[in-house]
Amino acid sequence: MNTIFSLIFKKVIEIKTIEKNIIRHTLLKRLSIVICFSSLMYLNIINCFSQVISGGGSHSLFLCNNGIPMACGYNAYGQLGDGTIIDKTSAIQVSSISGIISVSSGYNQSVFLRNDGTVWACGENMFGQLGDGTTSDKHTPVQISSLSGIITISAGGYYSLFLKNDGTVWACGDNNNGQLGDGTTNNKSIPVKINSLSNIIAISAGKAYISSYSLFLKNDGTVWACGFNGDGQLGDGTTTNKSTPVQIPSLSGIIAISAGSRHSLFLKNDGTVWACGYNFYGQLGDGTTSDKYTPVQIPSLSGIIAISAGDNYSLFLKNNGTVWACGDNYYGQLSDGTTTNKSTPVQIPSLSGIVAIAAGYDHSLFLKNDGTVKACGLNIFGQLGDGTTSDKSTPVQVTGLCAVNVEENLFESNISLYPNPFSTQTTLNSDKYLNNATINIYNAFGQIVKQINNISGQTFTLSNDNLPAGFYFLNLIENDRIIKTEKLVVSE
């Protein structure tokens, strides 16, 4: 795996100027092509890798387009990182850090990934979840000195997960249920390696503050899980806790994972969503309120490109920029204007042009394609960032916020690729005349496997040319700008 990722870094460094629009800011951001599949039809590659909005227990994090993070909401443990323990009802700047490419909010802690692969953290540290070797809270971010080469972060209930550029996973904090995956139930104040995991491309830490669990996605589309399993959230057909990761046997072709408090969501490569675990509020979206110990398909959903599991509810982003939601709605977190629970996903009528979603504990965040952020749900500590502490059942705009890090919009409704999946050839159609365009096709490891230059006209036939069956992504570039990004599936 080390060799693979070394090759990826070398290849990325060699990318020509015309390709720099794909991933522009840092070397680590460029590595996002390795682990990002789910949003290729609508989102840009950076946003699906670098989490730019994140909902925690009762606070929210945002990433400005200048690499400066901002925060609002509950701050009793210093999780907003401004040096105080005073709650904030509008977004404020996190102190002392810059060059941030990803943010993740846990129950009462915040974690930040810098463009040099280092990780910084602040907030509650009772269980060592900040990873600095202590159990004392931090009111401004401190570096986790034992970590380097990190490409993805995920903050959970009272613990944190970190993915390195060699495909290994490291973890620290509360381990009462085995959620750190190291075979023990001992807390760790310094990140430890999960020795049984390799070739991991995505991680998700559960939101529960008592019964936490973890999900891991491998590069072969399989999912592994550990920690609390009393509601079947590990998806292995049992309710037995696991202190080392076990494979969820019924899942394959998975491209995204999301761990809630007691339920799990999985996005397949065909745009369908599967779920398991606690379902009292209908958060599994299958029209029932009965728990599921193995993943079941949410039948009403298709064309999904992003998923996010909250405390007892779920959010789904479709490839047309609309958002759908189900589950607990006591505080209006489903954003449909009611406080009525939903056991099947309903569309949030007031939202469009959404490019990222984030379910917190009881509040929801939505990033629009213009860089603004909407929020709804519980707001007792100001976590919605609208300057008030009143709950909202329809989305309101976060105030005082920087321009959130949205790259150039890659969605082009006048360009289509059909059929997809395909076996021998597919056809690209454009409403406008393409002039000297370029197609780059990347494999799962971010390596260019096919490049086609000098494309002109409105129709182009793309042949398989002996590409092995699997998942790829295609970038169509014209005038040094990506005008189409598409998931490409080659079938047998």
Short mmCIF file of C-alpha atoms in Angstrom, two decimals:
data_model
loop_
_atom_site.label_atom_id
_atom_site.label_comp_id
_atom_site.label_asym_id
_atom_site.label_seq_id
_atom_site.Cartn_x
_atom_site.Cartn_y
_atom_site.Cartn_z
CA MET A 1 0.00 0.00 0.00
CA ASN A 2 2.90 2.35 0.74
CA THR A 3 4.15 1.84 -2.79
CA ILE A 4 0.70 2.52 -4.25
CA PHE A 5 0.28 5.78 -2.39
CA SER A 6 3.84 6.86 -3.17
CA LEU A 7 3.06 6.37 -6.85
CA ILE A 8 -0.11 8.40 -6.44
CA PHE A 9 1.80 11.31 -4.89
CA LYS A 10 4.41 11.19 -7.66
CA LYS A 11 1.72 11.07 -10.31
CA VAL A 12 -0.17 13.98 -8.80
CA ILE A 13 2.96 16.13 -8.73
CA GLU A 14 3.32 15.53 -12.47
CA ILE A 15 -0.22 16.65 -13.31
CA LYS A 16 -0.12 19.30 -16.00
CA THR A 17 -1.53 22.80 -15.61
CA ILE A 18 -4.71 21.83 -17.41
CA GLU A 19 -5.46 19.23 -14.72
CA LYS A 20 -4.76 21.44 -11.71
CA ASN A 21 -8.36 22.62 -11.72
CA ILE A 22 -9.28 19.13 -10.55
CA ILE A 23 -7.66 19.60 -7.18
CA ARG A 24 -5.95 22.92 -6.77
CA HIS A 25 -4.81 23.80 -3.29
CA THR A 26 -2.62 21.12 -1.70
CA LEU A 27 -0.96 17.81 -2.34
CA LEU A 28 -3.20 16.13 0.20
CA LYS A 29 -6.30 17.48 -1.48
CA ARG A 30 -5.10 16.00 -4.72
CA LEU A 31 -5.16 12.59 -3.06
CA SER A 32 -8.92 12.94 -2.74
CA ILE A 33 -9.30 11.26 -6.11
CA VAL A 34 -8.31 8.03 -4.41
CA ILE A 35 -11.22 7.94 -2.00
CA CYS A 36 -13.97 9.92 -3.64
CA PHE A 37 -16.56 8.20 -5.75
CA SER A 38 -19.97 9.12 -4.40
CA SER A 39 -20.19 12.71 -5.61
CA LEU A 40 -18.59 12.49 -9.00
CA MET A 41 -21.88 13.07 -10.80
CA TYR A 42 -22.59 16.41 -9.17
CA LEU A 43 -20.03 17.51 -6.61
CA ASN A 44 -16.47 18.47 -7.19
CA ILE A 45 -13.77 16.10 -6.03
CA ILE A 46 -12.41 18.27 -3.26
CA ASN A 47 -15.70 18.70 -1.47
CA CYS A 48 -16.42 14.99 -1.25
CA PHE A 49 -13.04 14.40 0.36
CA SER A 50 -12.53 17.50 2.44
CA GLN A 51 -15.42 17.89 4.82
CA VAL A 52 -16.24 21.59 4.67
CA ILE A 53 -19.32 21.48 6.91
CA SER A 54 -19.67 19.31 9.98
CA GLY A 55 -22.36 19.02 12.65
CA GLY A 56 -21.32 17.86 16.11
CA GLY A 57 -23.16 17.22 19.33
CA SER A 58 -24.31 20.82 19.69
CA HIS A 59 -21.80 22.76 17.62
CA SER A 60 -21.00 23.24 13.93
CA LEU A 61 -17.79 23.63 11.95
CA PHE A 62 -17.22 25.27 8.55
CA LEU A 63 -14.17 25.64 6.32
CA CYS A 64 -13.52 28.93 4.55
CA ASN A 65 -12.08 29.00 1.07
CA ASN A 66 -8.89 30.53 2.52
CA GLY A 67 -8.24 27.51 4.73
CA ILE A 68 -9.53 29.16 7.91
CA PRO A 69 -12.12 27.16 9.91
CA MET A 70 -15.10 28.78 11.63
CA ALA A 71 -17.46 27.49 14.30
CA CYS A 72 -20.66 28.20 16.23
CA GLY A 73 -22.79 26.69 18.98
CA TYR A 74 -21.98 24.99 22.27
CA ASN A 75 -18.54 25.87 23.64
CA ALA A 76 -18.41 24.74 27.27
CA TYR A 77 -15.32 22.62 26.57
CA GLY A 78 -13.62 24.98 24.14
CA GLN A 79 -14.70 23.00 21.08
CA LEU A 80 -15.15 26.18 19.04
CA GLY A 81 -11.43 26.78 19.41
CA ASP A 82 -11.60 30.53 20.02
CA GLY A 83 -9.90 30.41 23.43
CA THR A 84 -13.14 30.83 25.39
CA ILE A 85 -15.88 28.61 26.80
CA ILE A 86 -18.67 30.96 25.71
CA ASP A 87 -21.33 29.71 23.29
CA LYS A 88 -21.60 31.48 19.93
CA THR A 89 -24.85 31.94 17.98
CA SER A 90 -23.05 33.18 14.86
CA ALA A 91 -19.97 31.72 13.22
CA ILE A 92 -16.61 32.83 14.62
CA GLN A 93 -13.07 32.07 13.51
CA VAL A 94 -11.17 29.22 15.11
CA SER A 95 -7.95 30.58 16.60
CA SER A 96 -4.35 29.87 15.72
CA ILE A 97 -4.70 27.54 12.72
CA SER A 98 -4.66 28.00 8.97
CA GLY A 99 -4.09 25.91 5.89
CA ILE A 100 -6.94 23.62 6.94
CA ILE A 101 -8.39 21.28 4.31
CA SER A 102 -10.91 19.31 6.37
CA VAL A 103 -12.92 19.68 9.59
CA SER A 104 -14.81 17.17 11.73
CA SER A 105 -16.89 17.81 14.81
CA GLY A 106 -17.44 15.15 17.43
CA TYR A 107 -19.80 15.25 20.37
CA ASN A 108 -17.83 17.94 22.22
CA GLN A 109 -14.54 18.00 20.31
CA SER A 110 -13.34 19.44 17.01
CA VAL A 111 -10.66 18.01 14.74
CA PHE A 112 -8.86 19.80 11.91
CA LEU A 113 -6.68 18.44 9.09
CA ARG A 114 -3.95 20.68 7.71
CA ASN A 115 -2.53 20.65 4.21
CA ASP A 116 0.73 19.20 5.55
CA GLY A 117 -0.95 16.03 6.81
CA THR A 118 -0.91 17.07 10.46
CA VAL A 119 -3.98 16.99 12.71
CA TRP A 120 -5.08 19.53 15.29
CA ALA A 121 -7.85 19.28 17.87
CA CYS A 122 -9.66 21.15 20.64
CA GLY A 123 -12.54 20.73 23.06
CA GLU A 124 -13.42 18.04 25.56
CA ASN A 125 -10.65 15.51 26.25
CA MET A 126 -11.87 13.41 29.18
CA PHE A 127 -11.20 10.15 27.32
CA GLY A 128 -8.16 11.31 25.37
CA GLN A 129 -10.15 11.97 22.21
CA LEU A 130 -7.90 14.91 21.30
CA GLY A 131 -4.98 12.50 20.97
CA ASP A 132 -2.36 14.71 22.61
CA GLY A 133 -1.46 12.25 25.37
CA THR A 134 -3.48 14.07 28.03
CA THR A 135 -7.06 14.11 29.28
CA SER A 136 -7.27 17.87 29.78
CA ASP A 137 -9.61 19.99 27.68
CA LYS A 138 -8.15 22.39 25.12
CA HIS A 139 -9.75 25.74 24.27
CA THR A 140 -7.60 26.31 21.18
CA PRO A 141 -6.41 23.64 18.75
CA VAL A 142 -3.32 21.62 19.68
CA GLN A 143 -1.36 19.38 17.34
CA ILE A 144 -1.61 15.61 17.67
CA SER A 145 2.14 15.23 17.45
CA SER A 146 2.17 11.49 16.84
CA LEU A 147 0.23 11.75 13.58
CA SER A 148 1.53 12.57 10.10
CA GLY A 149 0.48 11.81 6.55
CA ILE A 150 -3.19 11.94 7.49
CA ILE A 151 -5.69 12.32 4.63
CA THR A 152 -9.07 11.88 6.35
CA ILE A 153 -10.42 12.60 9.85
CA SER A 154 -13.63 11.59 11.63
CA ALA A 155 -14.56 12.75 15.13
CA GLY A 156 -17.11 10.63 16.98
CA GLY A 157 -18.87 10.62 20.31
CA TYR A 158 -15.88 10.71 22.65
CA TYR A 159 -13.26 9.37 20.26
CA SER A 160 -11.57 10.18 16.95
CA LEU A 161 -10.46 8.26 13.84
CA PHE A 162 -7.67 9.11 11.40
CA LEU A 163 -6.85 7.65 7.97
CA LYS A 164 -3.22 7.75 6.81
CA ASN A 165 -1.94 7.93 3.27
CA ASP A 166 -0.83 4.29 3.49
CA GLY A 167 -4.40 3.03 4.00
CA THR A 168 -4.01 2.41 7.73
CA VAL A 169 -6.37 3.72 10.42
CA TRP A 170 -5.46 5.19 13.78
CA ALA A 171 -7.79 5.91 16.70
CA CYS A 172 -7.88 7.50 20.16
CA GLY A 173 -10.31 8.31 22.96
CA ASP A 174 -13.14 6.33 24.51
CA ASN A 175 -12.98 2.60 23.82
CA ASN A 176 -15.59 1.20 26.20
CA ASN A 177 -17.31 -0.74 23.41
CA GLY A 178 -14.25 -1.56 21.34
CA GLN A 179 -14.88 1.29 18.88
CA LEU A 180 -11.13 1.94 18.53
CA GLY A 181 -10.82 -1.48 16.94
CA ASP A 182 -7.55 -2.48 18.60
CA GLY A 183 -8.91 -5.61 20.27
CA THR A 184 -9.22 -3.99 23.69
CA THR A 185 -11.72 -1.86 25.57
CA ASN A 186 -9.06 0.44 27.05
CA ASN A 187 -9.19 4.16 26.35
CA LYS A 188 -6.28 5.67 24.42
CA SER A 189 -5.02 9.25 24.78
CA ILE A 190 -2.51 8.77 21.95
CA PRO A 191 -3.70 7.37 18.60
CA VAL A 192 -3.12 3.64 18.14
CA LYS A 193 -3.06 1.76 14.86
CA ILE A 194 -5.90 -0.63 14.09
CA ASN A 195 -3.63 -3.48 13.07
CA SER A 196 -6.29 -5.62 11.41
CA LEU A 197 -7.20 -2.95 8.84
CA SER A 198 -5.46 -2.15 5.55
CA ASN A 199 -6.34 -0.61 2.20
CA ILE A 200 -8.94 1.62 3.87
CA ILE A 201 -10.26 4.53 1.82
CA ALA A 202 -12.98 5.99 4.10
CA ILE A 203 -13.76 6.10 7.82
CA SER A 204 -16.80 7.11 9.86
CA ALA A 205 -16.97 7.50 13.64
CA GLY A 206 -20.36 7.03 15.28
CA LYS A 207 -22.08 9.94 16.98
CA ALA A 208 -23.22 8.20 20.18
CA TYR A 209 -21.64 9.47 23.38
CA ILE A 210 -22.20 6.20 25.25
CA SER A 211 -22.56 3.33 22.77
CA SER A 212 -20.14 4.27 20.00
CA TYR A 213 -19.07 2.25 16.98
CA SER A 214 -16.96 2.72 13.83
CA LEU A 215 -17.28 1.99 10.11
CA PHE A 216 -14.45 1.48 7.61
CA LEU A 217 -14.60 1.23 3.80
CA LYS A 218 -11.96 -0.78 1.95
CA ASN A 219 -10.79 -0.16 -1.60
CA ASP A 220 -12.60 -3.30 -2.76
CA GLY A 221 -16.02 -1.88 -1.82
CA THR A 222 -16.40 -3.96 1.35
CA VAL A 223 -17.30 -2.47 4.75
CA TRP A 224 -15.88 -3.36 8.14
CA ALA A 225 -17.19 -2.34 11.55
CA CYS A 226 -16.43 -2.50 15.26
CA GLY A 227 -17.75 -1.22 18.58
CA PHE A 228 -21.24 -1.23 20.05
CA ASN A 229 -23.74 -3.48 18.27
CA GLY A 230 -26.74 -3.65 20.56
CA ASP A 231 -29.07 -2.41 17.82
CA GLY A 232 -27.49 -4.24 14.91
CA GLN A 233 -25.63 -1.17 13.64
CA LEU A 234 -22.55 -3.27 12.74
CA GLY A 235 -24.73 -5.08 10.20
CA ASP A 236 -23.29 -8.55 10.80
CA GLY A 237 -26.61 -10.12 11.81
CA THR A 238 -25.82 -10.11 15.53
CA THR A 239 -26.16 -7.74 18.48
CA THR A 240 -22.74 -8.59 19.90
CA ASN A 241 -20.13 -5.86 20.35
CA LYS A 242 -16.87 -6.22 18.41
CA SER A 243 -13.49 -4.90 19.59
CA THR A 244 -11.82 -5.69 16.27
CA PRO A 245 -13.39 -4.85 12.90
CA VAL A 246 -15.59 -7.49 11.27
CA GLN A 247 -16.78 -7.46 7.68
CA ILE A 248 -20.43 -6.74 6.97
CA PRO A 249 -20.98 -9.83 4.85
CA SER A 250 -23.96 -8.72 2.79
CA LEU A 251 -22.41 -5.51 1.46
CA SER A 252 -20.37 -5.01 -1.73
CA GLY A 253 -19.83 -2.22 -4.21
CA ILE A 254 -20.06 0.38 -1.42
CA ILE A 255 -18.67 3.85 -2.16
CA ALA A 256 -19.66 5.82 0.97
CA ILE A 257 -20.39 5.09 4.63
CA SER A 258 -21.94 7.07 7.48
CA ALA A 259 -22.25 6.10 11.14
CA GLY A 260 -24.99 7.74 13.21
CA SER A 261 -25.58 7.22 16.89
CA ARG A 262 -27.22 3.81 16.57
CA HIS A 263 -27.78 3.27 12.85
CA SER A 264 -25.59 3.00 9.76
CA LEU A 265 -25.96 4.14 6.16
CA PHE A 266 -24.20 2.73 3.09
CA LEU A 267 -24.18 4.13 -0.45
CA LYS A 268 -23.73 1.67 -3.31
CA ASN A 269 -22.16 2.34 -6.69
CA ASP A 270 -25.59 2.24 -8.34
CA GLY A 271 -26.91 5.20 -6.31
CA THR A 272 -28.97 3.07 -3.93
CA VAL A 273 -28.78 3.37 -0.14
CA TRP A 274 -28.75 0.58 2.42
CA ALA A 275 -29.19 0.86 6.18
CA CYS A 276 -29.13 -1.13 9.40
CA GLY A 277 -29.43 -0.67 13.15
CA TYR A 278 -31.86 1.20 15.38
CA ASN A 279 -35.07 2.22 13.62
CA PHE A 280 -37.51 3.41 16.28
CA TYR A 281 -37.94 6.78 14.54
CA GLY A 282 -37.88 5.44 10.97
CA GLN A 283 -34.30 6.55 10.39
CA LEU A 284 -33.59 3.49 8.21
CA GLY A 285 -36.13 4.84 5.71
CA ASP A 286 -37.67 1.48 4.83
CA GLY A 287 -41.19 2.45 5.89
CA THR A 288 -41.01 0.57 9.19
CA THR A 289 -39.86 1.27 12.73
CA SER A 290 -38.30 -2.14 13.36
CA ASP A 291 -34.57 -2.53 13.90
CA LYS A 292 -32.50 -4.26 11.22
CA TYR A 293 -29.44 -6.38 12.04
CA THR A 294 -28.33 -6.66 8.43
CA PRO A 295 -28.49 -3.85 5.85
CA VAL A 296 -31.77 -3.34 3.99
CA GLN A 297 -32.30 -1.18 0.92
CA ILE A 298 -34.18 2.08 1.24
CA PRO A 299 -36.55 1.35 -1.65
CA SER A 300 -37.68 4.89 -2.42
CA LEU A 301 -34.19 6.30 -3.01
CA SER A 302 -32.18 6.37 -6.25
CA GLY A 303 -29.55 8.62 -7.76
CA ILE A 304 -28.07 9.32 -4.32
CA ILE A 305 -24.54 10.75 -4.22
CA ALA A 306 -24.02 11.54 -0.52
CA ILE A 307 -25.34 10.24 2.81
CA SER A 308 -25.16 11.49 6.39
CA ALA A 309 -26.48 9.78 9.51
CA GLY A 310 -27.43 11.87 12.54
CA ASP A 311 -28.50 10.85 16.02
CA ASN A 312 -31.76 9.16 15.00
CA TYR A 313 -32.30 10.56 11.52
CA SER A 314 -30.76 10.43 8.05
CA LEU A 315 -29.99 12.84 5.21
CA PHE A 316 -29.54 11.98 1.52
CA LEU A 317 -28.27 14.14 -1.36
CA LYS A 318 -29.47 13.35 -4.88
CA ASN A 319 -27.60 13.97 -8.11
CA ASN A 320 -29.94 16.87 -8.93
CA GLY A 321 -28.96 18.88 -5.85
CA THR A 322 -32.09 18.05 -3.82
CA VAL A 323 -32.03 16.69 -0.26
CA TRP A 324 -34.20 13.98 1.26
CA ALA A 325 -34.57 13.05 4.93
CA CYS A 326 -36.18 10.56 7.30
CA GLY A 327 -36.30 9.62 10.98
CA ASP A 328 -36.58 11.67 14.16
CA ASN A 329 -37.92 15.17 13.55
CA TYR A 330 -38.64 16.39 17.07
CA TYR A 331 -36.58 19.56 16.61
CA GLY A 332 -37.30 20.03 12.90
CA GLN A 333 -34.00 18.49 11.83
CA LEU A 334 -35.64 16.96 8.75
CA SER A 335 -36.28 20.53 7.59
CA ASP A 336 -39.68 19.84 6.02
CA GLY A 337 -41.50 22.49 8.07
CA THR A 338 -42.92 19.97 10.56
CA THR A 339 -41.83 18.16 13.70
CA THR A 340 -43.35 14.86 12.60
CA ASN A 341 -41.14 11.77 12.29
CA LYS A 342 -40.80 10.17 8.84
CA SER A 343 -40.20 6.47 8.18
CA THR A 344 -39.63 7.01 4.46
CA PRO A 345 -37.47 9.79 3.02
CA VAL A 346 -39.22 13.07 2.19
CA GLN A 347 -37.80 15.84 0.05
CA ILE A 348 -36.82 19.06 1.78
CA PRO A 349 -38.89 21.38 -0.41
CA SER A 350 -36.99 24.61 0.17
CA LEU A 351 -33.54 23.28 -0.74
CA SER A 352 -31.93 23.14 -4.19
CA GLY A 353 -28.41 23.42 -5.56
CA ILE A 354 -27.04 21.57 -2.53
CA VAL A 355 -23.50 20.16 -2.86
CA ALA A 356 -22.85 18.80 0.65
CA ILE A 357 -24.87 17.65 3.66
CA ALA A 358 -23.98 17.12 7.32
CA ALA A 359 -26.19 15.62 10.02
CA GLY A 360 -25.24 16.63 13.53
CA TYR A 361 -26.72 15.19 16.67
CA ASP A 362 -30.09 16.96 16.30
CA HIS A 363 -29.31 19.64 13.71
CA SER A 364 -28.61 19.60 9.98
CA LEU A 365 -26.30 21.61 7.73
CA PHE A 366 -26.53 22.07 3.96
CA LEU A 367 -23.87 23.63 1.71
CA LYS A 368 -25.17 25.34 -1.42
CA ASN A 369 -23.33 25.71 -4.70
CA ASP A 370 -22.90 29.44 -4.04
CA GLY A 371 -20.86 28.83 -0.86
CA THR A 372 -23.65 29.69 1.59
CA VAL A 373 -24.77 27.29 4.33
CA LYS A 374 -28.32 26.56 5.49
CA ALA A 375 -29.21 24.94 8.81
CA CYS A 376 -32.20 23.57 10.70
CA GLY A 377 -33.11 21.63 13.85
CA LEU A 378 -32.12 22.05 17.48
CA ASN A 379 -30.60 25.45 18.21
CA ILE A 380 -30.49 25.79 21.99
CA PHE A 381 -26.78 26.66 21.93
CA GLY A 382 -26.75 28.57 18.64
CA GLN A 383 -25.47 25.64 16.59
CA LEU A 384 -27.52 26.77 13.58
CA GLY A 385 -25.46 29.95 13.46
CA ASP A 386 -28.36 32.25 12.62
CA GLY A 387 -27.80 34.57 15.59
CA THR A 388 -30.62 33.04 17.65
CA THR A 389 -31.23 30.09 19.97
CA SER A 390 -34.62 29.18 18.50
CA ASP A 391 -35.15 25.79 16.87
CA LYS A 392 -35.90 25.84 13.13
CA SER A 393 -37.97 23.33 11.17
CA THR A 394 -37.13 24.95 7.83
CA PRO A 395 -33.59 25.92 6.73
CA VAL A 396 -32.15 29.28 7.77
CA GLN A 397 -28.88 30.79 6.59
CA VAL A 398 -25.81 30.68 8.81
CA THR A 399 -24.74 34.28 9.52
CA GLY A 400 -21.30 35.81 9.85
CA LEU A 401 -19.86 32.98 7.79
CA CYS A 402 -16.97 33.16 5.39
CA ALA A 403 -17.29 31.97 1.81
CA VAL A 404 -17.33 28.23 2.39
CA ASN A 405 -14.92 26.20 0.31
CA VAL A 406 -16.85 25.37 -2.84
CA GLU A 407 -14.74 24.77 -5.92
CA GLU A 408 -15.90 25.61 -9.43
CA ASN A 409 -19.26 24.04 -10.14
CA LEU A 410 -18.64 20.93 -12.21
CA PHE A 411 -22.25 20.04 -12.91
CA GLU A 412 -23.26 20.62 -16.50
CA SER A 413 -26.86 19.68 -17.27
CA ASN A 414 -26.27 19.98 -21.02
CA ILE A 415 -23.65 17.22 -21.13
CA SER A 416 -24.66 13.56 -20.82
CA LEU A 417 -22.97 10.17 -20.93
CA TYR A 418 -25.03 7.16 -21.95
CA PRO A 419 -25.10 4.24 -21.36
CA ASN A 420 -23.37 4.18 -18.00
CA PRO A 421 -22.53 1.49 -16.86
CA PHE A 422 -21.29 0.19 -20.23
CA SER A 423 -19.24 -2.74 -21.48
CA THR A 424 -17.91 -1.85 -24.94
CA GLN A 425 -18.66 1.82 -25.59
CA THR A 426 -20.60 4.83 -24.37
CA THR A 427 -21.52 8.13 -26.00
CA LEU A 428 -20.95 11.65 -24.73
CA ASN A 429 -23.48 14.22 -25.94
CA SER A 430 -23.23 17.99 -25.49
CA ASP A 431 -25.69 20.76 -26.32
CA LYS A 432 -22.81 23.03 -27.15
CA TYR A 433 -19.92 22.56 -29.55
CA LEU A 434 -16.79 21.26 -27.81
CA ASN A 435 -13.56 22.77 -29.05
CA ASN A 436 -10.28 20.90 -28.54
CA ALA A 437 -11.45 19.30 -25.29
CA THR A 438 -9.68 16.58 -23.31
CA ILE A 439 -10.97 13.51 -21.48
CA ASN A 440 -9.01 12.04 -18.58
CA ILE A 441 -10.10 8.74 -17.02
CA TYR A 442 -8.77 7.81 -13.57
CA ASN A 443 -8.86 4.48 -11.78
CA ALA A 444 -9.64 3.97 -8.08
CA PHE A 445 -6.07 4.84 -7.11
CA GLY A 446 -6.04 8.19 -8.87
CA GLN A 447 -3.90 7.05 -11.77
CA ILE A 448 -4.71 8.17 -15.30
CA VAL A 449 -5.57 5.05 -17.30
CA LYS A 450 -6.78 6.77 -20.46
CA GLN A 451 -6.41 10.23 -21.97
CA ILE A 452 -8.14 11.46 -25.13
CA ASN A 453 -7.15 14.80 -26.65
CA ASN A 454 -8.46 17.06 -29.41
CA ILE A 455 -12.16 16.32 -28.91
CA SER A 456 -14.36 18.62 -30.99
CA GLY A 457 -18.04 18.54 -31.86
CA GLN A 458 -21.19 17.69 -29.94
CA THR A 459 -21.02 13.89 -29.90
CA PHE A 460 -18.12 11.63 -28.99
CA THR A 461 -18.00 7.83 -28.70
CA LEU A 462 -15.83 6.51 -25.90
CA SER A 463 -14.63 2.94 -26.40
CA ASN A 464 -13.70 0.56 -23.60
CA ASP A 465 -10.23 -0.23 -24.99
CA ASN A 466 -9.78 -3.19 -22.65
CA LEU A 467 -10.41 -1.32 -19.41
CA PRO A 468 -11.04 -3.92 -16.69
CA ALA A 469 -14.51 -3.99 -15.18
CA GLY A 470 -14.72 -1.60 -12.26
CA PHE A 471 -15.16 2.00 -11.18
CA TYR A 472 -13.49 4.99 -12.78
CA PHE A 473 -14.11 8.68 -13.05
CA LEU A 474 -14.02 10.85 -16.12
CA ASN A 475 -13.07 14.51 -16.36
CA LEU A 476 -13.99 16.48 -19.47
CA ILE A 477 -11.76 19.55 -19.74
CA GLU A 478 -12.11 22.51 -22.07
CA ASN A 479 -10.16 25.78 -21.97
CA ASP A 480 -8.26 24.66 -18.85
CA ARG A 481 -11.56 24.16 -16.97
CA ILE A 482 -13.37 21.00 -15.96
CA ILE A 483 -16.84 21.16 -17.50
CA LYS A 484 -17.98 17.67 -16.61
CA THR A 485 -17.07 15.13 -13.95
CA GLU A 486 -18.77 11.77 -14.15
CA LYS A 487 -18.59 8.43 -12.41
CA LEU A 488 -17.77 5.80 -15.02
CA VAL A 489 -18.69 2.15 -14.49
CA VAL A 490 -17.31 -0.52 -16.82
CA SER A 491 -19.34 -3.70 -16.63
CA GLU A 492 -18.36 -7.24 -17.52
#
